[in-house]
Amino acid sequence: GIRAAQRAGLNPVKVNCVLLRGFNDDQIVAFAKFAREEGVIVRFIEFMPLEEDRLWTRESVVPLREVVEQMESYRPVVRLSPNNASETAVRYTFDDGVGEIGIIAPVSQAFCGQCSRLRLTSDGKIRTCLFSQFDHDLYGVMKRGGSDEDLATYIERTVALKEARHHIGEPEFLKPSRTMVHIGG
């Protein structure tokens, strides 16, 4: 698995870990040690309301602050600069520079203002945000015989409609119309 990917030159190897309070939040330091020992980037991802069973609650989220505190209990951490302006992970290394940890915290520290991402689903829909209530039907444009120019125009219009932010944790928040298993990612 991971070592084979490294031997094949697929570096950097990133290991994603969705944290759930009471389930695996006691493994943060172990994953941090794993990043240091194996030379991989471990990325902790806050649990988001995208799962099939619709069990998400705000209380189940392990926020960025707690992840950093747990890593600090093991060894001092240093925040790294982003690789690019739209990077979703807040990156850390340890005081000796060994190991990298990324924390993707869309719930406790939303990064909507810097997000430039779109998702193309396997059924040809564009999602402008994981938490969108609707999709934009790019496949429909193709199916109707749309030219490359038509597709480009449709994508540009879709990008212009991109939500300014999600509303997780706010009274008006609605869970997305599709779960992650149906969105892909």
Coordinates of C-alpha atoms in Angstrom, one line a residue:
G1 CA 0.0 0.0 0.0
I2 CA 1.7 3.1 1.3
R3 CA 5.3 1.9 1.0
A4 CA 4.6 0.5 -2.5
A5 CA 3.3 3.9 -3.5
Q6 CA 6.5 5.6 -2.1
R7 CA 8.7 3.0 -3.9
A8 CA 6.8 3.8 -7.1
G9 CA 7.7 7.4 -6.7
L10 CA 4.2 8.6 -6.0
N11 CA 5.4 11.3 -3.6
P12 CA 4.3 12.9 -1.5
V13 CA 1.9 10.2 -0.2
K14 CA -0.9 11.7 1.7
V15 CA -2.9 9.7 4.3
N16 CA -6.4 11.2 5.0
C17 CA -8.0 10.6 8.4
V18 CA -11.5 11.8 9.1
L19 CA -11.7 12.4 12.9
L20 CA -14.7 11.5 14.9
R21 CA -15.0 12.4 18.6
G22 CA -15.2 9.2 20.7
F23 CA -14.1 7.0 17.8
N24 CA -10.6 7.8 16.7
D25 CA -9.7 11.2 18.3
D26 CA -7.4 9.3 20.6
Q27 CA -5.2 8.3 17.7
I28 CA -4.0 11.8 16.7
V29 CA -0.6 11.5 18.2
A30 CA -0.2 8.0 16.8
F31 CA -1.0 9.3 13.3
A32 CA 1.5 12.2 13.9
K33 CA 4.2 9.7 14.8
F34 CA 3.3 7.7 11.7
A35 CA 3.8 10.7 9.5
R36 CA 7.3 11.2 11.1
E37 CA 8.3 7.6 10.9
E38 CA 7.0 6.8 7.4
G39 CA 7.6 10.1 5.6
V40 CA 4.0 10.6 4.6
I41 CA 1.8 13.6 5.0
V42 CA -1.1 12.8 7.4
R43 CA -4.1 15.0 6.8
F44 CA -6.7 15.2 9.5
I45 CA -10.2 16.1 8.2
E46 CA -13.0 17.4 10.3
F47 CA -16.1 15.2 10.1
M48 CA -18.5 16.9 7.8
P49 CA -22.3 16.4 7.3
L50 CA -21.8 14.4 4.1
E51 CA -22.2 10.9 5.2
E52 CA -24.8 8.4 4.0
D53 CA -26.3 7.7 7.5
R54 CA -26.9 11.4 8.3
L55 CA -25.4 11.0 11.8
W56 CA -23.4 14.2 11.8
T57 CA -23.6 16.5 14.8
R58 CA -21.4 19.5 15.7
E59 CA -20.4 17.6 18.9
S60 CA -18.9 14.8 16.8
V61 CA -16.4 17.2 15.2
V62 CA -12.8 17.4 16.5
P63 CA -11.8 21.0 15.7
L64 CA -8.4 22.1 14.4
R65 CA -7.5 23.7 17.8
E66 CA -7.9 20.3 19.6
V67 CA -5.8 18.5 16.9
V68 CA -3.0 21.0 17.4
E69 CA -3.2 20.8 21.2
Q70 CA -2.9 17.0 21.0
M71 CA 0.1 17.2 18.6
E72 CA 1.7 19.8 20.9
S73 CA 1.3 17.4 23.8
Y74 CA 3.6 15.0 21.9
R75 CA 6.0 17.6 20.5
P76 CA 6.0 21.3 19.6
V77 CA 4.6 22.1 16.1
V78 CA 5.3 24.9 13.7
R79 CA 2.7 26.2 11.2
L80 CA 3.9 26.0 7.6
S81 CA 3.0 28.5 4.8
P82 CA 0.4 27.3 2.4
N83 CA 1.6 25.8 -0.9
N84 CA -0.9 27.9 -2.8
A85 CA -3.6 30.5 -2.1
S86 CA -6.5 28.0 -2.4
E87 CA -5.0 25.3 -0.2
T88 CA -7.6 23.8 2.1
A89 CA -5.3 22.2 4.6
V90 CA -3.6 24.2 7.4
R91 CA -0.1 22.7 7.4
Y92 CA 2.2 21.9 10.3
T93 CA 5.5 20.3 10.9
F94 CA 7.3 19.5 14.2
D95 CA 9.9 21.7 15.8
D96 CA 12.7 19.5 14.2
G97 CA 11.2 19.7 10.7
V98 CA 10.4 16.0 10.5
G99 CA 6.9 15.1 9.4
E100 CA 4.0 17.0 8.0
I101 CA 0.5 17.2 9.2
G102 CA -2.3 18.9 7.4
I103 CA -5.6 19.8 9.0
I104 CA -8.7 20.4 6.8
A105 CA -11.1 22.2 9.0
P106 CA -14.2 23.3 7.1
V107 CA -16.4 23.2 10.2
S108 CA -14.3 25.0 12.8
Q109 CA -12.3 27.2 10.5
A110 CA -14.1 27.5 7.2
F111 CA -11.9 28.4 4.2
C112 CA -14.7 29.3 1.9
G113 CA -13.2 32.7 1.0
Q114 CA -10.1 31.1 -0.5
C115 CA -11.8 28.1 -2.0
S116 CA -11.5 27.8 -5.8
R117 CA -12.6 24.2 -6.1
L118 CA -15.3 22.6 -8.2
R119 CA -16.2 19.0 -8.4
L120 CA -17.2 17.0 -11.4
T121 CA -19.3 14.0 -10.4
S122 CA -19.2 10.7 -12.2
D123 CA -22.6 11.5 -13.7
G124 CA -21.4 14.7 -15.3
K125 CA -22.7 17.2 -12.8
I126 CA -20.6 20.2 -11.5
R127 CA -20.8 20.9 -7.8
T128 CA -19.6 24.4 -6.7
C129 CA -19.4 23.4 -3.1
L130 CA -19.5 20.1 -1.2
F131 CA -22.4 21.5 0.7
S132 CA -24.5 22.7 -2.3
Q133 CA -28.1 21.9 -2.5
F134 CA -28.0 21.3 -6.2
D135 CA -25.7 20.3 -9.1
H136 CA -25.1 22.0 -12.5
D137 CA -25.7 19.6 -15.4
L138 CA -22.6 19.8 -17.6
Y139 CA -23.4 16.4 -19.1
G140 CA -26.8 17.7 -20.2
V141 CA -25.0 20.4 -22.3
M142 CA -22.8 17.7 -23.8
K143 CA -25.8 15.4 -24.5
R144 CA -27.6 18.2 -26.3
G145 CA -24.6 18.5 -28.7
G146 CA -23.0 21.5 -27.0
S147 CA -19.7 22.7 -28.6
D148 CA -16.5 23.2 -26.7
E149 CA -17.4 26.9 -26.5
D150 CA -20.9 26.0 -25.1
L151 CA -19.2 23.9 -22.4
A152 CA -16.7 26.6 -21.5
T153 CA -19.5 29.2 -21.3
Y154 CA -21.6 26.9 -19.1
I155 CA -18.6 26.3 -16.8
E156 CA -17.9 30.0 -16.5
R157 CA -21.5 30.7 -15.6
T158 CA -21.5 27.9 -13.1
V159 CA -18.3 29.3 -11.5
A160 CA -20.0 32.7 -11.3
L161 CA -22.8 31.1 -9.2
K162 CA -20.4 29.6 -6.7
E163 CA -21.6 30.0 -3.2
A164 CA -19.8 32.5 -1.0
R165 CA -19.7 30.1 1.9
H166 CA -21.4 27.1 3.5
H167 CA -23.6 27.5 6.6
I168 CA -22.6 24.6 8.7
G169 CA -23.6 25.1 12.3
E170 CA -26.0 27.9 11.5
P171 CA -29.8 27.5 12.0
E172 CA -30.5 27.7 8.2
F173 CA -27.9 25.0 7.3
L174 CA -29.4 22.2 5.3
K175 CA -27.4 19.0 4.8
P176 CA -26.3 18.6 1.1
S177 CA -28.6 17.0 -1.4
R178 CA -26.0 14.3 -2.1
T179 CA -23.7 12.4 0.3
M180 CA -19.9 12.1 -0.3
V181 CA -20.3 8.6 -1.6
H182 CA -22.4 10.0 -4.4
I183 CA -20.3 13.1 -5.0
G184 CA -16.9 11.5 -5.1
G185 CA -13.7 12.8 -3.7

